[in-house]
Tab-separated table of N, CA and C in Angstrom:
chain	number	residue	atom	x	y	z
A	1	UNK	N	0.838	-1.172	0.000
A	1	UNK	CA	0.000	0.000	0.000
A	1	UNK	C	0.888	1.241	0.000
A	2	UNK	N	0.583	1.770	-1.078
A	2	UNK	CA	1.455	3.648	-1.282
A	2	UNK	C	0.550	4.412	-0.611
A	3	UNK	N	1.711	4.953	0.111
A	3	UNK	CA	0.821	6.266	0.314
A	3	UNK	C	1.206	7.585	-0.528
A	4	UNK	N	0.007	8.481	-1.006
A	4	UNK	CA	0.037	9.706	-1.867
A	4	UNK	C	0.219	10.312	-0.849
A	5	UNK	N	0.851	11.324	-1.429
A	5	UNK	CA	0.862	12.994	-0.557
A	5	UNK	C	0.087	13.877	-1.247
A	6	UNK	N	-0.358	14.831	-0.590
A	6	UNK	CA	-1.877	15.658	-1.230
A	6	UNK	C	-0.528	16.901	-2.167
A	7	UNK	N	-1.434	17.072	-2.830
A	7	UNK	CA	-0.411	18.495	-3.971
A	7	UNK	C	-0.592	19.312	-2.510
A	8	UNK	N	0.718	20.500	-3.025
A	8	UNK	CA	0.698	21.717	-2.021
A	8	UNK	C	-0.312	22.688	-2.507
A	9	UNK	N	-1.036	23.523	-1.649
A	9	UNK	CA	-1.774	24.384	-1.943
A	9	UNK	C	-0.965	25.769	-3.047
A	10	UNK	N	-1.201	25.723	-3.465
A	10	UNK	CA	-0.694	27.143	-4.418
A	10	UNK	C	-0.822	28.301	-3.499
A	11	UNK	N	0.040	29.372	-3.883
A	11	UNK	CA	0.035	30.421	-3.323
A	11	UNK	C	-1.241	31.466	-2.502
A	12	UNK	N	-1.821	31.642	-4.029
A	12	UNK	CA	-2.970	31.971	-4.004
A	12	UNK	C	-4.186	31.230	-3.282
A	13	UNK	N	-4.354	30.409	-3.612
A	13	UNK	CA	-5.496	29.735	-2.377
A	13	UNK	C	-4.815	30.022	-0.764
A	14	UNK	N	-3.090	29.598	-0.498
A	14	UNK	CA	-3.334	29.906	1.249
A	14	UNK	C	-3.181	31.481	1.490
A	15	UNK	N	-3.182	32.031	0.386
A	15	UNK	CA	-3.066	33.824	1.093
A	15	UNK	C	-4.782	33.944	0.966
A	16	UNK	N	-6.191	33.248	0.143
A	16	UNK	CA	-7.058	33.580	0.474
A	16	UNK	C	-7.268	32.620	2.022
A	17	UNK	N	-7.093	31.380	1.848
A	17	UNK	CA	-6.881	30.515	3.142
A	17	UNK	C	-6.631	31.543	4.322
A	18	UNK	N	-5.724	32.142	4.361
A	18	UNK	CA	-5.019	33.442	5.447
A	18	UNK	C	-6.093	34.388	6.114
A	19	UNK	N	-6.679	34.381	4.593
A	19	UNK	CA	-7.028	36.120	4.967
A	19	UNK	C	-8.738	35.547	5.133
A	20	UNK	N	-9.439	34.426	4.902
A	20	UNK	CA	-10.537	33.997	5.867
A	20	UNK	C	-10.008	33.530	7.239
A	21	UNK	N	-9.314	32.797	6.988
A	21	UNK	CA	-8.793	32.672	9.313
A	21	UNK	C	-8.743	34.140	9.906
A	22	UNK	N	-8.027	34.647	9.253
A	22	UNK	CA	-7.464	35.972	10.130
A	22	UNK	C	-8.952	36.744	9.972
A	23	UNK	N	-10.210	36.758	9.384
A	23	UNK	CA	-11.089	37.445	9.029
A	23	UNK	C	-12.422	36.502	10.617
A	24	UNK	N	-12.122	35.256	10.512
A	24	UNK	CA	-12.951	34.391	11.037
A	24	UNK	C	-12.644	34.144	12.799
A	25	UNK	N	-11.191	34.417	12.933
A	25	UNK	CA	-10.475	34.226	14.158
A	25	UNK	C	-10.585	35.714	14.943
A	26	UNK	N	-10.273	36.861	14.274
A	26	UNK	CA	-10.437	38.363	14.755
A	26	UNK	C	-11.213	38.668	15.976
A	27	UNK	N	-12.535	38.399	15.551
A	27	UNK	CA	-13.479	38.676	16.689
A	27	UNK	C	-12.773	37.558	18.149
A	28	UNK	N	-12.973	36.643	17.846
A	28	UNK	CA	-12.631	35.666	18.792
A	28	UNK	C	-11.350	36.136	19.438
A	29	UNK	N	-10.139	35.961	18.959
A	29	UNK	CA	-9.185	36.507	19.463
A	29	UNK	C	-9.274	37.694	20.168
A	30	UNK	N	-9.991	38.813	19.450
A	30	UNK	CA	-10.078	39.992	19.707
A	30	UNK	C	-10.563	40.046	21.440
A	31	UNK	N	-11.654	39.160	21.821
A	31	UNK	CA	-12.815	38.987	22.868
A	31	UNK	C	-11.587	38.287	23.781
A	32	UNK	N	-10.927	37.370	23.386
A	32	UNK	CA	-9.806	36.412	24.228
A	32	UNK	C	-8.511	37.219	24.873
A	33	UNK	N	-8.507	38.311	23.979
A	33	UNK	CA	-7.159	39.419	24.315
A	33	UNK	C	-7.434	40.290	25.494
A	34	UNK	N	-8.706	40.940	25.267
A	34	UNK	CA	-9.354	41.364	26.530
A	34	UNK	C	-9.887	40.744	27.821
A	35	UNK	N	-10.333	39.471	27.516
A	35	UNK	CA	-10.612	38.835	28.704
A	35	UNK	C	-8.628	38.156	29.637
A	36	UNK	N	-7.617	38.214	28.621
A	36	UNK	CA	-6.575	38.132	28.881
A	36	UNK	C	-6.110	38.867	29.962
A	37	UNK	N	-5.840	40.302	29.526
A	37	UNK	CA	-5.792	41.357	29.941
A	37	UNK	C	-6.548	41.636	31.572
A	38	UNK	N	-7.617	41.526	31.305
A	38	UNK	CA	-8.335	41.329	33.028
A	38	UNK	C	-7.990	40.469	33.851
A	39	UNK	N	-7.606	39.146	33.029
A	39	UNK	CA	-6.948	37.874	33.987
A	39	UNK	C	-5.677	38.406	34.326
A	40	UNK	N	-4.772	39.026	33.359
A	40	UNK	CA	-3.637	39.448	34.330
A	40	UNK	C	-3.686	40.430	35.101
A	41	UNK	N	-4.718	41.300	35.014
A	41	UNK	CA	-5.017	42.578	36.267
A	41	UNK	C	-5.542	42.006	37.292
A	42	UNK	N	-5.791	40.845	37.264
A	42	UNK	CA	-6.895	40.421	38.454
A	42	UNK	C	-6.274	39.645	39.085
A	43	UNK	N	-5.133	39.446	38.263
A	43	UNK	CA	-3.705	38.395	39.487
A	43	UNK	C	-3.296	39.071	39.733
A	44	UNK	N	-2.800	40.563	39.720
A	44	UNK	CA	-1.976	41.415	40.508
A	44	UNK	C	-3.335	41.740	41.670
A	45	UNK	N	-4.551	41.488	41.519
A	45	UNK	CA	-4.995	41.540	43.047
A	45	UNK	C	-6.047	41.023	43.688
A	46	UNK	N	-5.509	39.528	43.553
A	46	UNK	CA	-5.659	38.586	44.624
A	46	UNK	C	-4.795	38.264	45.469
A	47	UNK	N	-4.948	37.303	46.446
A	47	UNK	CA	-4.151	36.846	47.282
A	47	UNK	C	-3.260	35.919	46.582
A	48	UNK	N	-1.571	36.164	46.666
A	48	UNK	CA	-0.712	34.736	46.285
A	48	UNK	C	-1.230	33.735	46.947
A	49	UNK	N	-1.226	32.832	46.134
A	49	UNK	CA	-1.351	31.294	47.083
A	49	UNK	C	-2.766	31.171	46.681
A	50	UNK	N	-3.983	31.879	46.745
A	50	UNK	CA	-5.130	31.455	47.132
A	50	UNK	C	-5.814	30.658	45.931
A	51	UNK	N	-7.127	30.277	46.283
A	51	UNK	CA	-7.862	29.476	44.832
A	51	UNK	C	-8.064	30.534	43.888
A	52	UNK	N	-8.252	31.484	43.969
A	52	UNK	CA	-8.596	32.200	43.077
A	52	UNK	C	-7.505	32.689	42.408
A	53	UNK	N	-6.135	32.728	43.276
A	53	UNK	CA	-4.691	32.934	41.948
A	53	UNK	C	-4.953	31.855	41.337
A	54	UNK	N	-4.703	30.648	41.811
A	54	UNK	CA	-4.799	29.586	41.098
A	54	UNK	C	-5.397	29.383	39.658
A	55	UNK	N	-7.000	29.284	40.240
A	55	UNK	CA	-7.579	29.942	38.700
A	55	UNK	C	-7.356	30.635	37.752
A	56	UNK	N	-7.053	32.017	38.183
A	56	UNK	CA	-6.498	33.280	37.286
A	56	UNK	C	-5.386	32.751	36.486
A	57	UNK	N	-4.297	31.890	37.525
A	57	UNK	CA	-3.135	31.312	36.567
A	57	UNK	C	-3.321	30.418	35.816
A	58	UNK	N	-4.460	29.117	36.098
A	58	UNK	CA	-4.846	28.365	35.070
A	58	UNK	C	-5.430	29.063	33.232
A	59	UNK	N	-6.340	29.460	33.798
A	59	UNK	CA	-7.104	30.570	32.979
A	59	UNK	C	-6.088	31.415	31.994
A	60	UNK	N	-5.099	31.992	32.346
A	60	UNK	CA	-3.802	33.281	31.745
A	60	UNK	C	-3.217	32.083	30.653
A	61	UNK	N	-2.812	30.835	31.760
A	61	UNK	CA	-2.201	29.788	30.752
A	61	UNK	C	-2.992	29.285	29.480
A	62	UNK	N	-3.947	29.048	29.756
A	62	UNK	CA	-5.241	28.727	28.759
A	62	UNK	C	-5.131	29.594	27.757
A	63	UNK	N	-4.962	30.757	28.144
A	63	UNK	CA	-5.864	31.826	26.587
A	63	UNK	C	-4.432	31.984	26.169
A	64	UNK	N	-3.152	31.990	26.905
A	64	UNK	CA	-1.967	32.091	26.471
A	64	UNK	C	-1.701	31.247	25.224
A	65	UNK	N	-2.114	29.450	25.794
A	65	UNK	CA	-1.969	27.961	24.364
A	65	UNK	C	-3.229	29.059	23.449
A	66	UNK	N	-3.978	29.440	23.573
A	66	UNK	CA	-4.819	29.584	22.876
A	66	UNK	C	-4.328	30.701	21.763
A	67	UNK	N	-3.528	31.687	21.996
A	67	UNK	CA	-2.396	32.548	20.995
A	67	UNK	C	-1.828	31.845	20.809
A	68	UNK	N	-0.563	31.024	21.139
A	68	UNK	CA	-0.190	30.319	20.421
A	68	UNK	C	-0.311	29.009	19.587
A	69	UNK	N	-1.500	28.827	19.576
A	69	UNK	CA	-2.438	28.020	18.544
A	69	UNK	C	-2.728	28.743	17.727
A	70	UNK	N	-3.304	30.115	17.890
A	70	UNK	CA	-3.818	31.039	16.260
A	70	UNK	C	-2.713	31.268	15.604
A	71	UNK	N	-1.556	31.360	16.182
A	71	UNK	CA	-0.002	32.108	15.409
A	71	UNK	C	0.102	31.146	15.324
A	72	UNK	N	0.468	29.785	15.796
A	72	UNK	CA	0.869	28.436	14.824
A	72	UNK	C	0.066	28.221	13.648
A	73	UNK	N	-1.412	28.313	13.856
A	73	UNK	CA	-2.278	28.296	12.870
A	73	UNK	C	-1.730	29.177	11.400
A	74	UNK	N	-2.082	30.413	11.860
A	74	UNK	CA	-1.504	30.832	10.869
A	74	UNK	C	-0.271	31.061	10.552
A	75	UNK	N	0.573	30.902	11.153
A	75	UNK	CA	1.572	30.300	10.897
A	75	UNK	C	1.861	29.501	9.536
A	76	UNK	N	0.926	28.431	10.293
A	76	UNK	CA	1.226	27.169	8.776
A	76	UNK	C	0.097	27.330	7.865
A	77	UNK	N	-0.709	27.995	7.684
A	77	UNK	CA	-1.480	28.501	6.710
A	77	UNK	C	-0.759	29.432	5.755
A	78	UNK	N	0.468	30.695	6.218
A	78	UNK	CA	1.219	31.326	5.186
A	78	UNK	C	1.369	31.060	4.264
A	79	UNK	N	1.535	31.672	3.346
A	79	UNK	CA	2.039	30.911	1.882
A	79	UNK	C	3.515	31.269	1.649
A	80	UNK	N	4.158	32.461	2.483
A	80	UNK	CA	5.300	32.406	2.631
A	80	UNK	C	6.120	32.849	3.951
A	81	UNK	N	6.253	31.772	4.601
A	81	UNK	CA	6.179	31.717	6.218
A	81	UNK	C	7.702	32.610	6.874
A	82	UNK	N	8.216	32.625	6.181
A	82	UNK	CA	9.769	33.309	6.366
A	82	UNK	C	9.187	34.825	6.758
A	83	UNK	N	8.352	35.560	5.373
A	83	UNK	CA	8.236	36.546	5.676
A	83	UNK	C	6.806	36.894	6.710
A	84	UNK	N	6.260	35.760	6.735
A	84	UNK	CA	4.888	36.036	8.134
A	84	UNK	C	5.814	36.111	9.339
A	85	UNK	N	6.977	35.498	9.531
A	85	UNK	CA	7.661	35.600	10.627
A	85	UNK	C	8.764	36.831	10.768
A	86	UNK	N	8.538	36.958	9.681
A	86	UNK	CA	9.391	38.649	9.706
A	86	UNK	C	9.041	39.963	10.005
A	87	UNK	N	7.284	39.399	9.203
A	87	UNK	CA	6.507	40.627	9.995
A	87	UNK	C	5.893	40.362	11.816
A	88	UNK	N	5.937	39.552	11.749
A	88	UNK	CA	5.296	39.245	13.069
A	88	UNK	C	6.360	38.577	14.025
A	89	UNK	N	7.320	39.203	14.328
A	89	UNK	CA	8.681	38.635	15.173
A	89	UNK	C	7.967	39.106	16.300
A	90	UNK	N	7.656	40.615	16.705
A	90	UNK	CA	7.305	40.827	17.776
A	90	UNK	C	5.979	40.099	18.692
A	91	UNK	N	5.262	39.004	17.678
A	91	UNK	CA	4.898	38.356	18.624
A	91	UNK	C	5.098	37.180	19.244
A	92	UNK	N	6.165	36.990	18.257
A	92	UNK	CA	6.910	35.893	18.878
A	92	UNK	C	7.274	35.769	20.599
A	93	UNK	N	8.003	37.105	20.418
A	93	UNK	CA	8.394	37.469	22.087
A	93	UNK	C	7.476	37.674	22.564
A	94	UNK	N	6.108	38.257	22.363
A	94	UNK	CA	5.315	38.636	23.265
A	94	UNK	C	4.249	37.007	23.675
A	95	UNK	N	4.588	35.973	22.922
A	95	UNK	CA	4.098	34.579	23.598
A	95	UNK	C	5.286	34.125	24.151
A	96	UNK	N	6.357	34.408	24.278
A	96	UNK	CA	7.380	34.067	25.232
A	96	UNK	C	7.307	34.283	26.473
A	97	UNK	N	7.158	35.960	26.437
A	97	UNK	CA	7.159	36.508	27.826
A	97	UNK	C	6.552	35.453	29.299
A	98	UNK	N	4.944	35.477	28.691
A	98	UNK	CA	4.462	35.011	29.926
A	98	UNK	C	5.109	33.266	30.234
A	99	UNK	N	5.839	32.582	29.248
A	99	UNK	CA	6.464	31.136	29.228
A	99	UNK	C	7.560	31.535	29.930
A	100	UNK	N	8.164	32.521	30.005
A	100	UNK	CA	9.106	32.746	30.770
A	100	UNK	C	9.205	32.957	32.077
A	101	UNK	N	8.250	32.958	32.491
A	101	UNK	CA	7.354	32.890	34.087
A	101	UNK	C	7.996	31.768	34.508
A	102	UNK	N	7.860	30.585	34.120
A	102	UNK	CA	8.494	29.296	34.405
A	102	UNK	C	10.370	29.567	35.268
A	103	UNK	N	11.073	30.335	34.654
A	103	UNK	CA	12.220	30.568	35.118
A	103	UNK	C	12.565	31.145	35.900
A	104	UNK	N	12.609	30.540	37.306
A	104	UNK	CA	12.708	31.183	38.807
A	104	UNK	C	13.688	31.954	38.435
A	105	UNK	N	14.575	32.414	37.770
A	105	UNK	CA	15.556	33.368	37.812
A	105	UNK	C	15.286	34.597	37.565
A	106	UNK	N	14.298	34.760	36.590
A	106	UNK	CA	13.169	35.974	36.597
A	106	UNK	C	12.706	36.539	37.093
A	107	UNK	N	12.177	35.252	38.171
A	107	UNK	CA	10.896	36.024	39.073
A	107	UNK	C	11.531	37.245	40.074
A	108	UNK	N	12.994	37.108	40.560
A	108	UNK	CA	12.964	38.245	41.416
A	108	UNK	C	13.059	39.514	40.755
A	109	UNK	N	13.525	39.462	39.314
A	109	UNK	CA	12.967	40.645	39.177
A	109	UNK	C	11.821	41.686	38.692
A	110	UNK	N	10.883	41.075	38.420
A	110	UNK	CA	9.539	41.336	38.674
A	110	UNK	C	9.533	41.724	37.150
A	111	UNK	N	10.518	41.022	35.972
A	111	UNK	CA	10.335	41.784	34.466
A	111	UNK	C	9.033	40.732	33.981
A	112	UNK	N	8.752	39.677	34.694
A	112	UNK	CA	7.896	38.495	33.713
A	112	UNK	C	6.681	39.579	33.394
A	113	UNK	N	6.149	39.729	35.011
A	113	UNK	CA	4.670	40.135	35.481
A	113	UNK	C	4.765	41.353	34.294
A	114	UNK	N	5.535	42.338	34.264
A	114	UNK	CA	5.638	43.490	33.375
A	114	UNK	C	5.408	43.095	31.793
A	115	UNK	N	6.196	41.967	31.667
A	115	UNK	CA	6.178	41.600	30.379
A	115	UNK	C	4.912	40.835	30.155
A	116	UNK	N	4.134	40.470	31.310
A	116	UNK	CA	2.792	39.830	30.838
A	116	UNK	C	1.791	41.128	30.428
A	117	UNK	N	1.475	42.086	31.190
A	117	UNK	CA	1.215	43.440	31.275
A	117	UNK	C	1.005	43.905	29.691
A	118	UNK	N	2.601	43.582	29.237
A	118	UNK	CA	3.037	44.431	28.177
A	118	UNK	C	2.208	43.479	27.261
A	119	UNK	N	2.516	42.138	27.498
A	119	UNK	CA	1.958	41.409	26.244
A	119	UNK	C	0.161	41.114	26.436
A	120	UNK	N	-0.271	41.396	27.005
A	120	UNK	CA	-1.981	41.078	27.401
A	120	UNK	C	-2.176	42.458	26.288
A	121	UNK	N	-1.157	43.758	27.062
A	121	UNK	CA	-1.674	44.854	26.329
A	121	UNK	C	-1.820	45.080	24.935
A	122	UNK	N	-0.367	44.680	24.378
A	122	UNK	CA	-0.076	44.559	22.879
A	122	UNK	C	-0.984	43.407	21.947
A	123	UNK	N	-1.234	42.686	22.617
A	123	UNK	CA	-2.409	41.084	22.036
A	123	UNK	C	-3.825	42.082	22.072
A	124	UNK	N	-4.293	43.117	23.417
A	124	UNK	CA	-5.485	43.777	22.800
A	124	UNK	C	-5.500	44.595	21.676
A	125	UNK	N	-4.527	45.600	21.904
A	125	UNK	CA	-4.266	46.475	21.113
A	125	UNK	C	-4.238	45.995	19.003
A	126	UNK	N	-3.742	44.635	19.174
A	126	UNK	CA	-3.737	44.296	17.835
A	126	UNK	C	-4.843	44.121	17.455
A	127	UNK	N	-5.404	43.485	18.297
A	127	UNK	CA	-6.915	42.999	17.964
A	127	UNK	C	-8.255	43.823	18.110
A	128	UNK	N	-7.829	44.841	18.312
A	128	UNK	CA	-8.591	46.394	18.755
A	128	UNK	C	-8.154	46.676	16.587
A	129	UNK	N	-6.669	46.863	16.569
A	129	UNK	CA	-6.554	46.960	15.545
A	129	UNK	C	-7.103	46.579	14.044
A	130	UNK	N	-7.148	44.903	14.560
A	130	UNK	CA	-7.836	44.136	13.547
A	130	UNK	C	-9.563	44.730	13.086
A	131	UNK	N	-9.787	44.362	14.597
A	131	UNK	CA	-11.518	45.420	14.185
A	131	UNK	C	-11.534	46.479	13.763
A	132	UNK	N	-10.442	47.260	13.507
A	132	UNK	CA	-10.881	48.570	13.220
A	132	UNK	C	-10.739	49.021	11.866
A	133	UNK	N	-9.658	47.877	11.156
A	133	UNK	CA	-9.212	47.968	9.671
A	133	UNK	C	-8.060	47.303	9.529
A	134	UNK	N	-7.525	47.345	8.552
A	134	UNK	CA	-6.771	46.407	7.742
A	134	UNK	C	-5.126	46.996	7.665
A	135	UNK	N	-4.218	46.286	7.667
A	135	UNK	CA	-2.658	46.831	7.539
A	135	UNK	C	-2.865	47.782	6.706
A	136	UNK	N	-1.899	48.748	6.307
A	136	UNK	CA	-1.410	50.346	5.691
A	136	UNK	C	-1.409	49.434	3.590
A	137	UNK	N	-0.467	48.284	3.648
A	137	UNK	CA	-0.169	47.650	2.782
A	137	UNK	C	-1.091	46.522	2.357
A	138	UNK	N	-2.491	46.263	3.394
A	138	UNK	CA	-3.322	45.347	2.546
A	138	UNK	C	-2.652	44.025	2.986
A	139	UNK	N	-1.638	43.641	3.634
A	139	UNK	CA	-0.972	42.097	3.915
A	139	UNK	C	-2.258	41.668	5.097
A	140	UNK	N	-3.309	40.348	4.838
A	140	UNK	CA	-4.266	40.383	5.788
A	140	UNK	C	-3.417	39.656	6.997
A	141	UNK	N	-1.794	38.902	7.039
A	141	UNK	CA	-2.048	38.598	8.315
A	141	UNK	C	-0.645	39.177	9.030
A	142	UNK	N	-0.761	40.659	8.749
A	142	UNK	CA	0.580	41.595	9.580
A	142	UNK	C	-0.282	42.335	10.249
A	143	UNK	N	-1.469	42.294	10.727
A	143	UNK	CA	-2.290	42.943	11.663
A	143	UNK	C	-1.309	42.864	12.790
């Protein structure tokens, strides 16, 4: 028994492929960035330790896989992934940041929490963006 491999999509079909995800995902993301954003304001004030950090940190982690599922997504939907990652480096780091929480060497200096801050903010802000219109150049997924 052979197995076939499917043809590659042509250019043109994954840049329309692209630009329905990024059209279909927007709202969603958009709603996930903000509810982000409150989860990390709302761990700076609870109690450490308690059930309700707990939650908040389960929850932050959650919508966190959940960005980096849409950027893998589209990711591998690109039709030319070199330059989706060229335009979009800076969010590379900004799904790092909060993974970097993990590295007790961090924590004393209080850059993670800042950098979660920064990145809850910058994940709304894009997606504030997305709703509001389209890149300067028309590229649908350098929002």
């Amino acid at each position: 028994m052979e197995l076939r491999r499917r043809p590659p999509m042509d250019a043109d079909y994954r840049d329309q492929v692209a630009r329905d995800l990024l059209e279909r995902l927007t709202p969603v993301m958009s709603g996930l960035g903000l509810l982000f954003l409150l989860v990390v304001i709302a761990e700076r004030l609870v109690v450490p330790g308690s059930g309700a950090a707990t939650a908040l940190a389960v929850a932050g982690w959650v919508l966190w896989a959940a960005f980096v599922a849409e950027f893998a997504t589209r990711l591998a939907v690109a039709s030319h992934r070199g330059r989706f990652l060229r335009t979009n480096w800076w969010q590379i780091i900004f799904l790092l940041l909060p993974f970097l929480r993990v590295l007790r060497l961090l924590k004393s200096l209080r850059l993670l929490r800042t950098g979660r801050v920064v990145s809850s903010t910058v994940r709304s802000s894009r997606s504030a963006g997305r709703l509001l219109g389209t890149a300067p150049h028309g590229c649908p997924w350098c929002h």
